[in-house]
GROMACS .gro file of C-alpha atoms in nm:
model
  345
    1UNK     CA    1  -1.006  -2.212   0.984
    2UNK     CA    2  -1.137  -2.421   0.717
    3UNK     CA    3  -1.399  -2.217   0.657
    4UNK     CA    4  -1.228  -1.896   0.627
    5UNK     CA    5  -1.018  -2.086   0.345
    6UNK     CA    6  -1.331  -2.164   0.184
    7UNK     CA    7  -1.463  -1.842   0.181
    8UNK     CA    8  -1.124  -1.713   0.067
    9UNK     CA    9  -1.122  -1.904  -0.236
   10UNK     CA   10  -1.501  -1.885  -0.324
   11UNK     CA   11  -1.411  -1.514  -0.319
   12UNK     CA   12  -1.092  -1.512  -0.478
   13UNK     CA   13  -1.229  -1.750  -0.783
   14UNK     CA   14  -1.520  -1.518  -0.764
   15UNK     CA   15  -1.253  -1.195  -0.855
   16UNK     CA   16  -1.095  -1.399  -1.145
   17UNK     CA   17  -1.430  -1.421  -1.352
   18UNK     CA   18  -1.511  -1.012  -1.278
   19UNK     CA   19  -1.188  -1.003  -1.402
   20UNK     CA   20  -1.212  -1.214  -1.750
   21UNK     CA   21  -1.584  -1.235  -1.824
   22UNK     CA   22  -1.575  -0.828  -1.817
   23UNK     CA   23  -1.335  -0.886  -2.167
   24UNK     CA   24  -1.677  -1.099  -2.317
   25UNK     CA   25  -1.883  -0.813  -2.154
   26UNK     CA   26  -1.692  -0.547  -2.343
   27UNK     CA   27  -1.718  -0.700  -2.688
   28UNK     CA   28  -1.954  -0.546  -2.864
   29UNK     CA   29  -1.768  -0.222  -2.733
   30UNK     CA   30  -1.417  -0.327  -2.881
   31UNK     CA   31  -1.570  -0.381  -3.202
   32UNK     CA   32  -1.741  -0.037  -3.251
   33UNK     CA   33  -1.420   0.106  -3.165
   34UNK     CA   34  -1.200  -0.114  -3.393
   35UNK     CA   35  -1.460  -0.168  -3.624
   36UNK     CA   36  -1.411  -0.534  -3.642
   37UNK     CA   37  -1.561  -0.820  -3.840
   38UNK     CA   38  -1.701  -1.106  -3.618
   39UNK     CA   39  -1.404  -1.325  -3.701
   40UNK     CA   40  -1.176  -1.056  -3.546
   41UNK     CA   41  -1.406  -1.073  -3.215
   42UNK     CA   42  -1.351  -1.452  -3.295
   43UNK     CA   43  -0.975  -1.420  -3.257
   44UNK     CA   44  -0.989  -1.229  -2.943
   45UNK     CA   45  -1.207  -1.456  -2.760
   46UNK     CA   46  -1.053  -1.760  -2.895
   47UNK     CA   47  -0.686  -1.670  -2.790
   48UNK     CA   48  -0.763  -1.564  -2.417
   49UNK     CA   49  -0.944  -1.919  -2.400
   50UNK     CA   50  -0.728  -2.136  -2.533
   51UNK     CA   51  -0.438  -1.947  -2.376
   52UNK     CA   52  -0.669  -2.091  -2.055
   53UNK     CA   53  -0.700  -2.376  -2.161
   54UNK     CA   54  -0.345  -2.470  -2.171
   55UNK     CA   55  -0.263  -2.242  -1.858
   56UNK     CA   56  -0.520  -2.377  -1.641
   57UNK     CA   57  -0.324  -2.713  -1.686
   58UNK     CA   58   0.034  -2.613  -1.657
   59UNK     CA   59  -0.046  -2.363  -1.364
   60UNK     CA   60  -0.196  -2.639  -1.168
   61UNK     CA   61   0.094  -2.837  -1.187
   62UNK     CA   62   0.300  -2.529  -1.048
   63UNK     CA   63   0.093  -2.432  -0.766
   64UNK     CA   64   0.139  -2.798  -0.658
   65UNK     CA   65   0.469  -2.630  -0.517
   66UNK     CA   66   0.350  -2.326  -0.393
   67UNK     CA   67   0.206  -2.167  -0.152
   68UNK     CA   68  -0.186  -2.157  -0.242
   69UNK     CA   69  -0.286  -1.787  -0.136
   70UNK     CA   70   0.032  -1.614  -0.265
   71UNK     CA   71   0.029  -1.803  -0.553
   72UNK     CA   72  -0.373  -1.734  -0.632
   73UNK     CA   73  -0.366  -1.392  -0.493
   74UNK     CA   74  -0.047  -1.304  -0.750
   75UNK     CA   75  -0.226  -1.440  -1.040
   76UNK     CA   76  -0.544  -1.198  -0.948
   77UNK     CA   77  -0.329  -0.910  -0.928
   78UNK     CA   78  -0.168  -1.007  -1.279
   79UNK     CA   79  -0.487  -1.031  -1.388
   80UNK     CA   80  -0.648  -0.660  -1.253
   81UNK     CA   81  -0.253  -0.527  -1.442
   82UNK     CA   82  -0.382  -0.722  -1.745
   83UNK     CA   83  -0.735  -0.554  -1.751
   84UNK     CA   84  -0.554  -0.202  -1.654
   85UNK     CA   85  -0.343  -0.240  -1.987
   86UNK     CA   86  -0.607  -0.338  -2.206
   87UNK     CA   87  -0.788   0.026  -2.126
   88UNK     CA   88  -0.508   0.150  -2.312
   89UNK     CA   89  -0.534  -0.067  -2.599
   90UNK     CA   90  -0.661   0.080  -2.940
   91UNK     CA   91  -0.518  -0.166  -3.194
   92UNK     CA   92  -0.635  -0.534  -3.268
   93UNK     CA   93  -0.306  -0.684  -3.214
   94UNK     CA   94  -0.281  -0.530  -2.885
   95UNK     CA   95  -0.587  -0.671  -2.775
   96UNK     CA   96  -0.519  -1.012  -2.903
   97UNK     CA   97  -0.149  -1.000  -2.737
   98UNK     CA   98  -0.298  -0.869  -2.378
   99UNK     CA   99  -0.586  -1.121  -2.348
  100UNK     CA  100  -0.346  -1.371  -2.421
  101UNK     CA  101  -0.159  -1.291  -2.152
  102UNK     CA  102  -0.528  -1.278  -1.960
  103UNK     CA  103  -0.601  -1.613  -2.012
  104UNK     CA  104  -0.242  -1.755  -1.894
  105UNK     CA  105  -0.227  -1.583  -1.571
  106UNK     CA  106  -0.625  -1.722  -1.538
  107UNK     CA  107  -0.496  -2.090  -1.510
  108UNK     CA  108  -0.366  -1.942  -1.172
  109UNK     CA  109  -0.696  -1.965  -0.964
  110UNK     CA  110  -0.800  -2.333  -1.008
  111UNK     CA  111  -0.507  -2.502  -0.826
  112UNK     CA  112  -0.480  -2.336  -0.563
  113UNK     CA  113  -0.831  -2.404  -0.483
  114UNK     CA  114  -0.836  -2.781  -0.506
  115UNK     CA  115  -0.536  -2.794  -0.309
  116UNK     CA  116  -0.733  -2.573  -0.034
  117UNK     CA  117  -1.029  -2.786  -0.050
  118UNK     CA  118  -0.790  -3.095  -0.009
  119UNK     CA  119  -0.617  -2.969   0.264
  120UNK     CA  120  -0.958  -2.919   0.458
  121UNK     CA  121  -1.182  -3.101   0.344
  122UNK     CA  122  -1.213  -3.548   0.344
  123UNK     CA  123  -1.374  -3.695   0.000
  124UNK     CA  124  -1.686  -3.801   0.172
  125UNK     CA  125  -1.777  -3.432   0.219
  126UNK     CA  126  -1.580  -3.297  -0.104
  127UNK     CA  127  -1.859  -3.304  -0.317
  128UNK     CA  128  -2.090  -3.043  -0.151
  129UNK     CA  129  -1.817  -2.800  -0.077
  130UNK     CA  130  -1.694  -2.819  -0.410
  131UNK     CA  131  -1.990  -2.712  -0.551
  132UNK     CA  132  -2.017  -2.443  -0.287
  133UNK     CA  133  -1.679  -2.315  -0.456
  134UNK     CA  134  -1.781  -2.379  -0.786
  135UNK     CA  135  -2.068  -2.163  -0.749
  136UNK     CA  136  -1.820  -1.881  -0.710
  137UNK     CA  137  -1.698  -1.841  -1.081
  138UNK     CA  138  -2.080  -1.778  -1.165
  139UNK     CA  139  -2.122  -1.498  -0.913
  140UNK     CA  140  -1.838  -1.344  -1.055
  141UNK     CA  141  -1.915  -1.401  -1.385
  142UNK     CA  142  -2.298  -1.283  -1.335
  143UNK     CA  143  -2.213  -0.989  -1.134
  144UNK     CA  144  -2.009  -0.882  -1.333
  145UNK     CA  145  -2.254  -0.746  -1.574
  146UNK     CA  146  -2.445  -0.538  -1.289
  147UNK     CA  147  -2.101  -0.419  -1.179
  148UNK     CA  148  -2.002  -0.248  -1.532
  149UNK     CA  149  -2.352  -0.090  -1.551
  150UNK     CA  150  -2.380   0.049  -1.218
  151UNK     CA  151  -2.028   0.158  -1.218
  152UNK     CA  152  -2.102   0.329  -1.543
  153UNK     CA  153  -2.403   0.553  -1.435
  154UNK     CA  154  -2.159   0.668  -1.139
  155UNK     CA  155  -1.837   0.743  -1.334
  156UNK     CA  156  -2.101   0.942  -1.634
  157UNK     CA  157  -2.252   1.132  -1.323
  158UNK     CA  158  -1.931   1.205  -1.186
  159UNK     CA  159  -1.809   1.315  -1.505
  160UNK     CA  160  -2.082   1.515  -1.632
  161UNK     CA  161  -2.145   1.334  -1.963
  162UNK     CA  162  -2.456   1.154  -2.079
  163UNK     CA  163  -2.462   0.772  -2.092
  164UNK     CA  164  -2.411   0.771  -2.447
  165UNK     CA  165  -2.157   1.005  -2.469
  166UNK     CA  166  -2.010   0.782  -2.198
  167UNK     CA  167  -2.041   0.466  -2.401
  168UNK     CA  168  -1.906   0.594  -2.708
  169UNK     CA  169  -1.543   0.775  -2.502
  170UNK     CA  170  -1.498   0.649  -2.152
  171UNK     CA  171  -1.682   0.258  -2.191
  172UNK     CA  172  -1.322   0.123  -2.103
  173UNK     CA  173  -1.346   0.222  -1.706
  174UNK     CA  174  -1.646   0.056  -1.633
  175UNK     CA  175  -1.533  -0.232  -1.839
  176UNK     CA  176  -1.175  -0.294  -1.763
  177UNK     CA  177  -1.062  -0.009  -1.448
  178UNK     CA  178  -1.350  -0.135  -1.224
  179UNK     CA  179  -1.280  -0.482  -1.222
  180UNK     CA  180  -0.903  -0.443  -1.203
  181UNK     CA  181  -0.956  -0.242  -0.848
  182UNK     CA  182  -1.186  -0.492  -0.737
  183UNK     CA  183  -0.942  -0.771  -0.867
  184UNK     CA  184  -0.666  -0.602  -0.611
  185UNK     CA  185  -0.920  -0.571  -0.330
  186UNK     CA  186  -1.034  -0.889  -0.385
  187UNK     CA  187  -0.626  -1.055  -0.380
  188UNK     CA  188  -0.582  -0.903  -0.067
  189UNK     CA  189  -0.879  -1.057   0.141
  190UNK     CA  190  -0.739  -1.446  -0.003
  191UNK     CA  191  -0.404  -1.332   0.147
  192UNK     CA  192  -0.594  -1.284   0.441
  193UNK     CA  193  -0.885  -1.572   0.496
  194UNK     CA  194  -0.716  -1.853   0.299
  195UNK     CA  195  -0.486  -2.108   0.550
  196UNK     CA  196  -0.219  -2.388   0.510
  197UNK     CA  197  -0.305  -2.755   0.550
  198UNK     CA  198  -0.441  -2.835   0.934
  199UNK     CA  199  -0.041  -2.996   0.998
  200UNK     CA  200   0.076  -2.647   0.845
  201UNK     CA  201  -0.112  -2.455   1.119
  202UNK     CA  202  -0.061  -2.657   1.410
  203UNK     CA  203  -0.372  -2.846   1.446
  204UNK     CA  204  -0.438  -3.254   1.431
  205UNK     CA  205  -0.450  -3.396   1.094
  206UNK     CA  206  -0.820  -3.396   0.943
  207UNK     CA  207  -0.860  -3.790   0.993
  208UNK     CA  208  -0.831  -3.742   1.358
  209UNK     CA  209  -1.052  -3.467   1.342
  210UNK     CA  210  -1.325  -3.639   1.166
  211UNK     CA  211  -1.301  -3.892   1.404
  212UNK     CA  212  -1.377  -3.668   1.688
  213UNK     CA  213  -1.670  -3.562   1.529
  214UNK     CA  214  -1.797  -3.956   1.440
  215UNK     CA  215  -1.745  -3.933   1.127
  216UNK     CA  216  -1.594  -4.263   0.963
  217UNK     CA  217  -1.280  -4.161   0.722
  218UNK     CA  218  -1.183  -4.375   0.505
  219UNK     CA  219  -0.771  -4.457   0.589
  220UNK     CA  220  -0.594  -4.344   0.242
  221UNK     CA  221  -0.237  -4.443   0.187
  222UNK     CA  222  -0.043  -4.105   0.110
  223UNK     CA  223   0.213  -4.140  -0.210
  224UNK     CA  224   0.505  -3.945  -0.082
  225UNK     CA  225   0.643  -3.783  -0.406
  226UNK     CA  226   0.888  -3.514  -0.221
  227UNK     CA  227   1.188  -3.612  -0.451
  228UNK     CA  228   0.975  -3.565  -0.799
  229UNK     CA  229   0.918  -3.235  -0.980
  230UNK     CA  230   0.568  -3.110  -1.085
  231UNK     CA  231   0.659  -3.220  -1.397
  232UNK     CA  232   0.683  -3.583  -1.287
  233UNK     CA  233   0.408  -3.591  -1.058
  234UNK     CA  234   0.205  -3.468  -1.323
  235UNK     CA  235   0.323  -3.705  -1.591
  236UNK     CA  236   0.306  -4.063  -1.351
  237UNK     CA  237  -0.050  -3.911  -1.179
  238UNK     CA  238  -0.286  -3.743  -1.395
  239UNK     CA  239  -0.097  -3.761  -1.799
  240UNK     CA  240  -0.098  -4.169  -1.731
  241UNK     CA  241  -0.424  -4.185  -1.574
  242UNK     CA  242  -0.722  -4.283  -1.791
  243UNK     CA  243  -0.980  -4.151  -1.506
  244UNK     CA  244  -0.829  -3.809  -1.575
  245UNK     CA  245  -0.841  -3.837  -1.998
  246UNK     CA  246  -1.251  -3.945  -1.934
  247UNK     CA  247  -1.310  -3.624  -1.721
  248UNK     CA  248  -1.097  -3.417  -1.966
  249UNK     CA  249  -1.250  -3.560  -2.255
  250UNK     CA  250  -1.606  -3.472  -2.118
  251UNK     CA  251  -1.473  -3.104  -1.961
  252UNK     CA  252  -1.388  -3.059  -2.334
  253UNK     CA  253  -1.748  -3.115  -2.456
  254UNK     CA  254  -1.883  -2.885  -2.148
  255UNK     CA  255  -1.673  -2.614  -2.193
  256UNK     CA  256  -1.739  -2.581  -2.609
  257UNK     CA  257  -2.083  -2.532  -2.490
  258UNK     CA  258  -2.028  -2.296  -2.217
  259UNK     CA  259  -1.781  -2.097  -2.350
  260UNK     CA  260  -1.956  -2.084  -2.705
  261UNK     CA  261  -2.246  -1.935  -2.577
  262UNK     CA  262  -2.096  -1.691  -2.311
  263UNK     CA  263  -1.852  -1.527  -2.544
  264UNK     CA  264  -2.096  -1.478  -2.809
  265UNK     CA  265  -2.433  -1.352  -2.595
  266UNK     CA  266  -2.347  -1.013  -2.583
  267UNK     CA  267  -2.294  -0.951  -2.945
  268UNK     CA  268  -2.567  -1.198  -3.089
  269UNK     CA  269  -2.849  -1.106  -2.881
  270UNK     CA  270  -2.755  -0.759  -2.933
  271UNK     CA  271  -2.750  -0.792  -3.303
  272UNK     CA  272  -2.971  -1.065  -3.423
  273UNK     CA  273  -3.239  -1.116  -3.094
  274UNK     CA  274  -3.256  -0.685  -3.110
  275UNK     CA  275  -3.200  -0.661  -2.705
  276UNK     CA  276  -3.094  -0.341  -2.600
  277UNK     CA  277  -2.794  -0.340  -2.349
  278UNK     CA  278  -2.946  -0.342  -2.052
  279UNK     CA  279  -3.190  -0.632  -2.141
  280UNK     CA  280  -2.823  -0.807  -2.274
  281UNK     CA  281  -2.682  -0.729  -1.929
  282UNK     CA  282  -2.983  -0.884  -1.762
  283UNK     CA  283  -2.947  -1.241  -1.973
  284UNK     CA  284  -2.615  -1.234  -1.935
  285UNK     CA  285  -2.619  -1.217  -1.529
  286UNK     CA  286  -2.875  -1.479  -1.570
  287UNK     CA  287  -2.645  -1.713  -1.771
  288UNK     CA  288  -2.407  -1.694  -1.495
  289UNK     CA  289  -2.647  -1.700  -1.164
  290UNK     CA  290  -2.917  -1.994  -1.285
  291UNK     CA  291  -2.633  -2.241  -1.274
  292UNK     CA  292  -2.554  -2.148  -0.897
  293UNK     CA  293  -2.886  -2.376  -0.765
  294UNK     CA  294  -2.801  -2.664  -1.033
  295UNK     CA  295  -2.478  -2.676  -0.929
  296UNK     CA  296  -2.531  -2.688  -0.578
  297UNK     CA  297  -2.803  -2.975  -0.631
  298UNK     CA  298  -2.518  -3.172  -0.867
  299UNK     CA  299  -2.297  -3.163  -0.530
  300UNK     CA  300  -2.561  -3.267  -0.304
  301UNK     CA  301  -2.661  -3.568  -0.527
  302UNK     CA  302  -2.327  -3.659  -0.646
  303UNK     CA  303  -2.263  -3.726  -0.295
  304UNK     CA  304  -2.559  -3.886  -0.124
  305UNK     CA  305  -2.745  -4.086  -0.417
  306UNK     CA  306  -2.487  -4.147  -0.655
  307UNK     CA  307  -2.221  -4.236  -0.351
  308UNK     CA  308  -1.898  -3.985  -0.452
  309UNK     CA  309  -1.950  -4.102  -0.850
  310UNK     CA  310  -1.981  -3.731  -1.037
  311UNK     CA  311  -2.024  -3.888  -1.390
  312UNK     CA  312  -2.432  -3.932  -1.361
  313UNK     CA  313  -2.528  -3.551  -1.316
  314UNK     CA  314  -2.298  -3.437  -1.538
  315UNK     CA  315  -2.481  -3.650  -1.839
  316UNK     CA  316  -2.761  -3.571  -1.748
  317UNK     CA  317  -2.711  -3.211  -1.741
  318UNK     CA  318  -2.603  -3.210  -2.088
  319UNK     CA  319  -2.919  -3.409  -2.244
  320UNK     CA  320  -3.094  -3.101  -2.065
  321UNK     CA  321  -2.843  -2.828  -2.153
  322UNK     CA  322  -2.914  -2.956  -2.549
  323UNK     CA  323  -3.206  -2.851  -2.563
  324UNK     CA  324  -3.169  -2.576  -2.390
  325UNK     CA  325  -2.959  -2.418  -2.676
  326UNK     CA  326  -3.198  -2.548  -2.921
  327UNK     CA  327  -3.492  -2.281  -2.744
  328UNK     CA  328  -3.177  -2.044  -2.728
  329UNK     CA  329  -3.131  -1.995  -3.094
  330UNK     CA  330  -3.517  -2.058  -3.239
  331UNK     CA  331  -3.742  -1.823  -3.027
  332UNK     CA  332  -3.757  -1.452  -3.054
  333UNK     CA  333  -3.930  -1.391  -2.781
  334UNK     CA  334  -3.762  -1.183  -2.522
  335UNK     CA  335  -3.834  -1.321  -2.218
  336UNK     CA  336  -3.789  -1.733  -2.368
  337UNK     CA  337  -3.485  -1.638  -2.521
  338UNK     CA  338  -3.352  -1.522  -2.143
  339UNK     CA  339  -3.474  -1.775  -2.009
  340UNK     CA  340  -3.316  -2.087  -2.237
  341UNK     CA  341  -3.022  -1.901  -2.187
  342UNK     CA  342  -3.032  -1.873  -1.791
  343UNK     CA  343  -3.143  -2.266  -1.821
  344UNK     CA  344  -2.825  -2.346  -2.076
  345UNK     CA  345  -2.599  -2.162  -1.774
   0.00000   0.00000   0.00000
């Protein structure tokens, strides 16, 4: 059972990025239809990531309550509505307003996922099979870029227009109505695959189970909290502790990187590197899938050298990931600017 709960929230994570990193994907479209300034483009992928930001926090805290594959698989489907209405959108405001919206019904995927992973899986073996779900946001967010192409060359032939007469009228299908559907698709299979805790669905309680198999569990004390609200769990377990501040503090650093560079690629190696859209497409899969190896590697050394502590690879990623970006934005040549890019992700 556990592993049809991984697999359903490696896959459902995996349908929230087709179904936000399709919005950085579609940039360069919104603003040769809007004919917007880079500060307007600015605006629109600011909002939908700070509106994460804050959501991805405050949704946790919810789905501490909830029911983890109702409660993920909702948020997807908000998410595919979200995508559906933006097709429709031909005003700046409108977009602004809608990926706001986006980025708040994002926060959605994330708890539900720890708590699934927590329910199945002891700390000693955390590590790797958090990294086997973390993987997951960088398939979606890769394949998304295949997905929108491909999808494109079908809906033109089906159509009977060329691929720039495509591009210039009906971009917004392959860009927003083709991840939505697979967004829905995609809610209904975590409905399906993801599980309650082992106690939830009858079966001995993971300690015992671990040591059936010989595996030495640490005993953990469990702080019963069933008279506190989210609120106050949140506030007494993670707001008060510092170890939480010290990963936020360095998530913060991580993600200005990340994010920085992801939102802008389309539009900047488009305009001042000269790629062509397919060659954008190609770096920008890249950006997502080279970090599926590292990240599996951080997991595997996080837990057997470095002994559970997840601080070590993380530094040392971002010495690497510096100068990464520094290759990123001085070379012109094709090919080194893909790859400092695919090494940055």
């Amino acid at each position: 059972m556990r592993t049809w709960s991984l697999s359903g929230v490696f896959i459902g994570y995996m349908g929230y990025y087709l179904v936000r990193n399709n919005i950085t994907l579609s940039t360069p479209f919104i603003q040769n239809q809007l004919d917007l300034s880079k500060s307007d483009i600015g605006t629109i992928t600011g909002s939908m990531l700070i509106a994460y930001g804050i959501s991805k926090g405050a949704m946790s805290v919810i789905s501490d309550k909830a029911d983890p594959k109702k409660y993920m698989a909702l948020g997807l489907i908000l998410c595919a509505l979200v995508n559906v209405l933006l097709g429709f959108s031909n005003s700046f405001y409108a977009y602004v307003g809608f990926v706001i919206a986006l980025g708040v019904f994002q926060g959605m995927g994330v708890g539900p996922s720890f708590i699934t992973l927590a329910n199945w899986y002891p700390k000693k073996e955390r590590g790797i099979y958090t990294a086997v779900w973390n993987i997951s946001h960088n398939i979606g967010g890769g394949i998304v870029a295949p997905i929108v192409s491909l999808s494109g060359f079908a809906l033109a032939a089906l159509l009977g227009v060329s691929m720039a007469d495509f591009n210039e009228t009906y971009w917004h299908m392959n860009h927003f109505y083709v991840p939505a559907a697979c967004g829905v698709i995609i809610s209904l299979y975590v409905l399906y695959a993801v599980k309650g805790s082992p106690k939830n669905e009858g079966l001995i309680d993971i300690t015992e189970i671990n040591e059936m198999r010989g595996i030495k569990t640490e005993e953990i004390k469990a702080v019963e909290t069933p008279n506190l609200s989210s609120f106050e769990i949140f506030y007494r377990y993670v707001l008060k502790n510092k170890n939480a501040w010290y990963v936020a503090w360095m998530d913060t650093f991580v993600y200005m990187v990340r994010f920085g560079l992801i939102s802008w690629l389309p539009i900047y190696l488009l305009e001042t590197k000269g790629f062509n859209k397919e060659q954008m497409g190609i770096a920008f899969w890249l950006f997502e899938w080279a970090a599926i190896p590292s990240t599996l590697l951080a997991g595997y050394i996080s837990d057997k050298i470095f002994k559970g502590y997840r601080m070590p690879p993380a530094i040392g990623a971002m010495v690497i990931i510096f100068f990464m970006i520094i290759g990123y934005f001085t070379s012109n040549n094709l090919y080194m600017v893909i790859f400092f890019a695919a090494m940055a992700g």
